[in-house]
Short mmCIF file of C-alpha atoms (C1' of nucleotides) in Angstrom, two decimals:
data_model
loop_
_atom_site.label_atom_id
_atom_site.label_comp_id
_atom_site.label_asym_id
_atom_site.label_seq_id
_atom_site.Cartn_x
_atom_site.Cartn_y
_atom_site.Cartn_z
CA UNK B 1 -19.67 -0.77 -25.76
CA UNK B 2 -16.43 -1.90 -23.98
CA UNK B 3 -13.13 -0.44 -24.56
CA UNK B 4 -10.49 -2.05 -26.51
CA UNK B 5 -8.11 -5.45 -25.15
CA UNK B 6 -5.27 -3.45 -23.54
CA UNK B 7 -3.37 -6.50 -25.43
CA UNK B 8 -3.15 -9.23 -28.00
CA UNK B 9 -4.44 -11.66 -25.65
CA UNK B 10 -3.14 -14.45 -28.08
CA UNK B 11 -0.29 -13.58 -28.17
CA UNK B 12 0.29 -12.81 -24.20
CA UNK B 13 0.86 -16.30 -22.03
CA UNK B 14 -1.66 -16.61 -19.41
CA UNK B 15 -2.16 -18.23 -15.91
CA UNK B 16 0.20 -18.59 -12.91
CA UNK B 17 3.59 -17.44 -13.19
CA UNK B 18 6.78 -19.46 -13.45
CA UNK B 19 9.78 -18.52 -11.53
CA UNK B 20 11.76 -17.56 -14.65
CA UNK B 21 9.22 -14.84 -15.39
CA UNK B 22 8.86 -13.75 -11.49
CA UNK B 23 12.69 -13.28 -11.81
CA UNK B 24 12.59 -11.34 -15.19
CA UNK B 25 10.15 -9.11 -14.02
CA UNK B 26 11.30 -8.19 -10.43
CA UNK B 27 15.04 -7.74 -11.97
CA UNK B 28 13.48 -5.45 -14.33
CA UNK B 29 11.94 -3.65 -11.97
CA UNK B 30 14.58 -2.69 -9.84
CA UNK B 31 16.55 -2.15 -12.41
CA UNK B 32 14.62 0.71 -14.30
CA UNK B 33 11.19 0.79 -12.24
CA UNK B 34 7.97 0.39 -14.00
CA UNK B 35 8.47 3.77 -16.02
CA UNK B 36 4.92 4.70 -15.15
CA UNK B 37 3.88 2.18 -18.19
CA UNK B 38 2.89 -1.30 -17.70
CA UNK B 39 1.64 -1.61 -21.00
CA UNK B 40 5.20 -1.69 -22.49
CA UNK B 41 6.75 -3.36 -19.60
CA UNK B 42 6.84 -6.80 -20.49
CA UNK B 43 8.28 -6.26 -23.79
CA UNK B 44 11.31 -4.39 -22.24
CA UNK B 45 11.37 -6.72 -19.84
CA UNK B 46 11.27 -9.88 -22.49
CA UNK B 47 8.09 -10.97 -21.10
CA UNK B 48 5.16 -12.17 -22.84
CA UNK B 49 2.58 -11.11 -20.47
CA UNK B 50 -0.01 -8.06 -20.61
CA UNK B 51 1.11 -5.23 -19.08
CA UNK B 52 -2.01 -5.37 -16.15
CA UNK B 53 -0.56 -9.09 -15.66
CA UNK B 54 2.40 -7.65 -15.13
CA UNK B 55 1.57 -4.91 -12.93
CA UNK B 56 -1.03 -7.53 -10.65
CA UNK B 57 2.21 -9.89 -9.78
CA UNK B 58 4.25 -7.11 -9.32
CA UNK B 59 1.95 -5.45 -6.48
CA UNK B 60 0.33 -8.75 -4.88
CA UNK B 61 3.56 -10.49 -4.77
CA UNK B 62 6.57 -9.60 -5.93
CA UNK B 63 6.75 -6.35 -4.19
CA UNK B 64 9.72 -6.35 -1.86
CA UNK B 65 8.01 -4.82 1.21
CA UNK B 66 4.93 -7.64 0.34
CA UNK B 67 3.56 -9.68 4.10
CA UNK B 68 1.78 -12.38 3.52
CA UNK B 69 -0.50 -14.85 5.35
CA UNK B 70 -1.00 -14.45 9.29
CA UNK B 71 -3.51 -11.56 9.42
CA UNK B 72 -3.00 -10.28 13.19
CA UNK B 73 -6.12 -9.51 15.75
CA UNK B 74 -5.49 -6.52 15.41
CA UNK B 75 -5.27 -6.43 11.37
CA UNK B 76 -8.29 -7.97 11.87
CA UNK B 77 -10.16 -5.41 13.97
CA UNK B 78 -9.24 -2.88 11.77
CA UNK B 79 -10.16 -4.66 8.55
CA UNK B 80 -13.47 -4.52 10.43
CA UNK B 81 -13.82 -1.53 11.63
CA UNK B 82 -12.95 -0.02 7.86
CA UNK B 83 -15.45 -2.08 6.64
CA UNK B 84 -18.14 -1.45 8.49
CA UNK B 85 -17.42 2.51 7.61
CA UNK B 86 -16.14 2.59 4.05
CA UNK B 87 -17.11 -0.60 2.99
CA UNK B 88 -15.55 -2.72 0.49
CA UNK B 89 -13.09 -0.54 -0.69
CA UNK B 90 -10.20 -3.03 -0.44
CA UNK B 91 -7.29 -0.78 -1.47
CA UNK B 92 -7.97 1.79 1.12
CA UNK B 93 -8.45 -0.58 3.93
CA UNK B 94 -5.14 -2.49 2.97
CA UNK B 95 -3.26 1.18 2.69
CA UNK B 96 -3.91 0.95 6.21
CA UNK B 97 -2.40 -2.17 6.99
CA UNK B 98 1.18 -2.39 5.68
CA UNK B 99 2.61 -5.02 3.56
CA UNK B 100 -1.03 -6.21 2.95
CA UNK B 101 -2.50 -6.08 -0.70
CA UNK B 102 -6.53 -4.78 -1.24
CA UNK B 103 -6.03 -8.61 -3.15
CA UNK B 104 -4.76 -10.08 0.27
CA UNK B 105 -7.21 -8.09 2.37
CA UNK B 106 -9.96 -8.86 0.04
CA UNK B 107 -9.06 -12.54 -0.26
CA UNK B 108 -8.79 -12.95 3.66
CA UNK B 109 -12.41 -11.32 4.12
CA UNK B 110 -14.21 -13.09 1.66
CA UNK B 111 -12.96 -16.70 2.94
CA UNK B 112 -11.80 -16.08 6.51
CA UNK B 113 -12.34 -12.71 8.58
CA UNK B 114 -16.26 -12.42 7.40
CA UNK B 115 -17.11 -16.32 8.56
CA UNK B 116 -15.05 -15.31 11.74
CA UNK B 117 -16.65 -12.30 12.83
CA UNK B 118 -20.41 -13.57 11.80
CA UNK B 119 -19.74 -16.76 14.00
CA UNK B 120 -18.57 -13.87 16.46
CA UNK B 121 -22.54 -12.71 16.67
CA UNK B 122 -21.29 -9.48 14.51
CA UNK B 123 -23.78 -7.96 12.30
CA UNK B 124 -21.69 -6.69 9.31
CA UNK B 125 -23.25 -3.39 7.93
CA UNK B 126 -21.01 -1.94 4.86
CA UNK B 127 -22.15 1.24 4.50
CA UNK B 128 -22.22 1.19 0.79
CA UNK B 129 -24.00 -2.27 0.34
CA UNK B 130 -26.50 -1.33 2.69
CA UNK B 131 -27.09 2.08 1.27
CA UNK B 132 -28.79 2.87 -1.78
CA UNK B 133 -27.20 6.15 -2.05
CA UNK B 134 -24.94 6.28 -5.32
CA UNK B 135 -22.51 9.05 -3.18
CA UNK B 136 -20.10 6.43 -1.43
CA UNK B 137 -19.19 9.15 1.55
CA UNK B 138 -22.83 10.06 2.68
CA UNK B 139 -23.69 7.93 5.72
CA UNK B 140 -27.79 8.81 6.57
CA UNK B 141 -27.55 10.86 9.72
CA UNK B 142 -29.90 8.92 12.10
CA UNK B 143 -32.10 12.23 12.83
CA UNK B 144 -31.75 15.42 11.05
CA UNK B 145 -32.55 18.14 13.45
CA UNK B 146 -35.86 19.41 12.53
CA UNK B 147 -34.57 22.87 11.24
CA UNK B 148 -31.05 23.40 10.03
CA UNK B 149 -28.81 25.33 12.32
CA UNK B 150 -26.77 28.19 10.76
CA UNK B 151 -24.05 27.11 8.24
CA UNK B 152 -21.17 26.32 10.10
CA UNK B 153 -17.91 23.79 9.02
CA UNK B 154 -16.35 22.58 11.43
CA UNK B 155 -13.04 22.19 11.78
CA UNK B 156 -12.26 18.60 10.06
CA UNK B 157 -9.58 16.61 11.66
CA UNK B 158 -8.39 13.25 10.43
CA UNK B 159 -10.58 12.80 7.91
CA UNK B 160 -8.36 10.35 6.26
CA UNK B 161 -10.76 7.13 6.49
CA UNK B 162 -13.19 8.71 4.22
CA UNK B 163 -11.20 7.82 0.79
CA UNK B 164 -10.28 11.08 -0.78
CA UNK B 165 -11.69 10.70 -3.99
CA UNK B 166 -15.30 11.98 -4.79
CA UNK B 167 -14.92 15.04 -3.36
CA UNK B 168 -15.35 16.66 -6.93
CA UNK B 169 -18.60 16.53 -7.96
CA UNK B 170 -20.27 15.90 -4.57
CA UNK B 171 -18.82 18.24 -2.12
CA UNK B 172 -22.21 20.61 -1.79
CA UNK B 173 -22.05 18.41 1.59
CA UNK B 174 -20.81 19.54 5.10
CA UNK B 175 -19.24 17.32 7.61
CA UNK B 176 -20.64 15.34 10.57
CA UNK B 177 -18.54 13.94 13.15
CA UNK B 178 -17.78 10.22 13.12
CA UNK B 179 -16.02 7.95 15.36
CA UNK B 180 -14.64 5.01 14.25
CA UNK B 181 -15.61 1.93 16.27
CA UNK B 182 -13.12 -0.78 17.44
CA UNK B 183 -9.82 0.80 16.21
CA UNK B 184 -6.67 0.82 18.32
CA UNK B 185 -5.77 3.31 19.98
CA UNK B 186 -3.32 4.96 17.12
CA UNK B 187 -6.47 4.67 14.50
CA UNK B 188 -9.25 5.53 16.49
CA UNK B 189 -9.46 9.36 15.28
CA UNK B 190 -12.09 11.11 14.78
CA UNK B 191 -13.26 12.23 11.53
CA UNK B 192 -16.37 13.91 9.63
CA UNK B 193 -18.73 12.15 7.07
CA UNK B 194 -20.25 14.20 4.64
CA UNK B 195 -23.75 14.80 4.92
CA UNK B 196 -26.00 16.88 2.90
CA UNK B 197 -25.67 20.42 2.35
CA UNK B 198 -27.06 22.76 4.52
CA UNK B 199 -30.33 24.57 3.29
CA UNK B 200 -28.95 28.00 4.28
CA UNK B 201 -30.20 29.66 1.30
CA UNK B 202 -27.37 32.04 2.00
CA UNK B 203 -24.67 30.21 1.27
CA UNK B 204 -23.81 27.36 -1.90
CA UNK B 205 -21.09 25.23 -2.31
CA UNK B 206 -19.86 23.79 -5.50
CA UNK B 207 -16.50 21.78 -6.36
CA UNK B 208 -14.09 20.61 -8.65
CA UNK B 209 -11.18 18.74 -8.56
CA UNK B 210 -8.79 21.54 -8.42
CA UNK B 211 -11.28 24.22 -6.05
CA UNK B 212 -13.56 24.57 -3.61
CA UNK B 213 -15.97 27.63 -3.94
CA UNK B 214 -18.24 28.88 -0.96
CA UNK B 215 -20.78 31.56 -2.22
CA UNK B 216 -21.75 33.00 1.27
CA UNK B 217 -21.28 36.80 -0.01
CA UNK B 218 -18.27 37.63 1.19
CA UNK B 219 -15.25 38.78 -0.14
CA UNK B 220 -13.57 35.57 -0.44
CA UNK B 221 -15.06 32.62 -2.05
CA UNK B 222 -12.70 30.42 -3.62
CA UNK B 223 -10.29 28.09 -2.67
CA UNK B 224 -8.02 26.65 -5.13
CA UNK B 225 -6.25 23.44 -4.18
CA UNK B 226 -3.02 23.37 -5.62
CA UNK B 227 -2.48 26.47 -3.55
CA UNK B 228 -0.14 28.12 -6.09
CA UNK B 229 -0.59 31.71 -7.33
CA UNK B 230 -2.79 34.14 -6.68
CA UNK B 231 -5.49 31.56 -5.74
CA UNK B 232 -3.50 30.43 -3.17
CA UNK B 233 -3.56 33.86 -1.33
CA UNK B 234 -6.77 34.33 -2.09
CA UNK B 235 -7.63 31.16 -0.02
CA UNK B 236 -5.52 31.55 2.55
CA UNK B 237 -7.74 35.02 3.36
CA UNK B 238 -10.63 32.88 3.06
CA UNK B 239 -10.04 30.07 5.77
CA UNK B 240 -10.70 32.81 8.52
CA UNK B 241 -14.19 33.32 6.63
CA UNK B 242 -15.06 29.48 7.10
CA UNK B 243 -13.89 28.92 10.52
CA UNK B 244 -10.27 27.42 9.10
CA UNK B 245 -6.41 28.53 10.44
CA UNK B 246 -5.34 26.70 7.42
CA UNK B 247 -5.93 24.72 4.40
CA UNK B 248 -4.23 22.14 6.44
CA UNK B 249 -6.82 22.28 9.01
CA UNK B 250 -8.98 22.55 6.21
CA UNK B 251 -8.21 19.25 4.68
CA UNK B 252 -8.10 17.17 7.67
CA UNK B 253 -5.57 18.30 10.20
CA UNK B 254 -2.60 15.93 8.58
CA UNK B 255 -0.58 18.13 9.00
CA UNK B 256 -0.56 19.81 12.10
CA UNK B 257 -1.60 16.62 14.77
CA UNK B 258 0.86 14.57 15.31
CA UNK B 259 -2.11 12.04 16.24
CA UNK B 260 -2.54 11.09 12.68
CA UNK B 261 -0.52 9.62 10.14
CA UNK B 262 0.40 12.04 7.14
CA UNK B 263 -1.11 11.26 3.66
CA UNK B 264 2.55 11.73 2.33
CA UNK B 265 3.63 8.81 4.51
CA UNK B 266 0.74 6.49 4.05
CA UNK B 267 0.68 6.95 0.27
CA UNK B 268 4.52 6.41 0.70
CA UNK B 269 4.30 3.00 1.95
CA UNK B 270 1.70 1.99 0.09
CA UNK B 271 0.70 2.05 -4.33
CA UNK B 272 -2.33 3.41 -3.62
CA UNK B 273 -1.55 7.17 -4.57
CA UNK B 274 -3.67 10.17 -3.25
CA UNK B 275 -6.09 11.63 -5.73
CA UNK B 276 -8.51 14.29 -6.67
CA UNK B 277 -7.94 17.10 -3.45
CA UNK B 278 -5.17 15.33 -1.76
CA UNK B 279 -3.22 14.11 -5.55
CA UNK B 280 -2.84 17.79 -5.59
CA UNK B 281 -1.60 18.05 -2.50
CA UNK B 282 0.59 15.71 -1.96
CA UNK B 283 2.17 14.19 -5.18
"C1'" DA H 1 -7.11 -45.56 -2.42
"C1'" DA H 2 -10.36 -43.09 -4.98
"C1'" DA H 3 -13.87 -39.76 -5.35
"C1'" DC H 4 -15.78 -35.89 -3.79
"C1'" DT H 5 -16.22 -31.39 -1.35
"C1'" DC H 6 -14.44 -27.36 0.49
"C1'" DA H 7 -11.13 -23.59 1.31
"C1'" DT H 8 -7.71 -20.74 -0.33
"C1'" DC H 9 -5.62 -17.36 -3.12
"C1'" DA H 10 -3.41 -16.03 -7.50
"C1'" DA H 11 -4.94 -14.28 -11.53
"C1'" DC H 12 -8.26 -12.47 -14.77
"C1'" DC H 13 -11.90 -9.34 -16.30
"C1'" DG H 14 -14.35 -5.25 -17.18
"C1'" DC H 15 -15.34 -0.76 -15.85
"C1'" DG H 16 -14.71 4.02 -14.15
"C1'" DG H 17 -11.43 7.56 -13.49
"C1'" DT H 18 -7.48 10.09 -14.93
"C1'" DC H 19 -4.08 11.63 -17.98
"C1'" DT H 20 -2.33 13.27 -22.28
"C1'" DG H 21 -2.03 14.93 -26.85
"C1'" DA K 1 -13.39 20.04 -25.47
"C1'" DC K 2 -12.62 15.69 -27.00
"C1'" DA K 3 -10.92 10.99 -27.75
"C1'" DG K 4 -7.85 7.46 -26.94
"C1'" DA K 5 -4.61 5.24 -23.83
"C1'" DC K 6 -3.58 3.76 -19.55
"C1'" DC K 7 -4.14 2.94 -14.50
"C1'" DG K 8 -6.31 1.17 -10.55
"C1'" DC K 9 -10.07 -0.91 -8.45
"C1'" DG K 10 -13.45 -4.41 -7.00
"C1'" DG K 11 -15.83 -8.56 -8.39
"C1'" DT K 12 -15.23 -13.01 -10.04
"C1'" DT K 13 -13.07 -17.24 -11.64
"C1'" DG K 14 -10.33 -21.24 -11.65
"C1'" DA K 15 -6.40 -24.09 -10.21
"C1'" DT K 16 -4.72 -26.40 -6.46
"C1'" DG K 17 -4.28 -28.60 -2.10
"C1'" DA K 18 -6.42 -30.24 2.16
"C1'" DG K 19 -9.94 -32.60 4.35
"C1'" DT K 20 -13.75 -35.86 4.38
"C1'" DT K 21 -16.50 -39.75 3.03
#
DNA sequence: AAACTCATCAACCGCGGTCTG
DNA sequence: ACAGACCGCGGTTGATGAGTT
């Protein structure tokens, strides 16, 4: 069963925008911000538009910090290079490019950059189309050692490119070290896909959205990521026990290399807001 | 000049995830 | 714990203009 209309589409105008209404809504906007509602937007605003209509032409266009047209080489490159690792996950690619929409970036693939780079002799391999794996991060390694080593997570760095949002109901996965292909120099990091969890019978790992806990016996299992409280100093005892100087290090090294771009500043430049691990983080 | 095809991109749609009461 | 409301995303559609026959 679907879920309701978020509006009386009847009674809501429809189709390409007139300059009167791109003028009523940007003035709006800057006047008194969207008020974390788009739903009751356009009626403040006198519009007669649904609130997701609203919010579309808003982000794709009337945005002041908005670039359009002219995708750059190097745009390109690392539209491609994202794709081929995270597939088509439009609004993370295009929080890497800025003033570019996951509509623009999306858009400019589908008619332009995939014809380009196919008459280039590129195979295009998105990880998730090609995979029939339902968990978006996991990435087949190519040979699994024939027996597991001993549990051991390594210190993640960057890890940034994998989108930070399933981490709560698959993390029973360790990390593998990736390198992403093609990037410039300032991009090309190094990062960890998550691969499946190691068989040491000694030691489970289970997650929410708020916590991390690491049965391995010791004294300290339990991370909690909002690091407030007693859970925080809890955790902060337990990095040592998983190889960690930090729960910076721990969640990617954003922090403490200068190499790589903060969450706080890419999410700042960008409407695509951190969630799950790093929402609590870094809203 | 008219008819047709193709390319582009703004906008819509429906769904999953998250938030809130 | 649950349900409803809302947000954000990715896939798709359709209007429009450019190019071709």
């Amino acid at each position: 069963m679907g879920r309701a209309p978020c509006c009386d589409k009847a009674n809501v105008k429809r189709g390409p925008w007139s300059p009167e209404e791109d003028t009523a809504l940007r003035s709006y906007v800057e006047r008194h911000g969207t008020g974390g509602n788009w739903i009751s937007l356009p009626q403040k605003a006198g519009l007669k538009r649904c609130g997701k209509s609203c919010r579309l032409r808003w982000l794709n266009y009337l945005r002041p910090d908005i670039k359009h047209g002219g995708f750059t080489e190097e745009e390109d490159n690392i539209i491609f290079s994202l794709y081929k690792t995270i597939g088509s996950r439009w609004s993370v690619i295009a929080s890497h490019l800025h003033g570019r929409t996951d509509n623009d970036v999306k858009n400019y693939w589908n008619t332009k950059l995939m014809k380009k780079i196919m008459a280039a002799g590129e195979t295009i391999n998105s990880p998730i189309s090609n995979n029939q794996n339902t968990n978006k991060f996991h990435q087949p390694s190519p040979s699994p050692p024939a027996t597991s080593p001993p549990v051991q997570i390594p210190v993640m760095k960057a890890e940034s490119f994998l989108p930070p949002t399933t981490l709560d109901s698959n993390f029973p996965y360790a990390f593998e070290p990736y390198q992403l292909p093609q990037l410039p120099a300032e991009l090309a990091v190094t990062g960890y896909n998550l691969c499946p969890p190691s068989e040491d019978p000694s030691l489970s790992v289970s997650a929410s959205s708020s916590s991390i806990t690491v049965d391995d016996g010791g004294t300290n299992s339990y991370i909690d990521w909002n690091g407030e409280g007693a859970y925080f100093d809890q955790a902060a005892a337990f990095f040592p026990e998983l190889g960690f100087s930090s729960w910076t290090e721990l969640l990617g090294g954003f922090v403490t290399s200068g190499t790589y771009e903060s969450p706080t500043s890419l999410w700042a430049n960008t409407d695509t807001k951190p969630q799950g691990v790093y929402q609590s983080l870094y809203s």
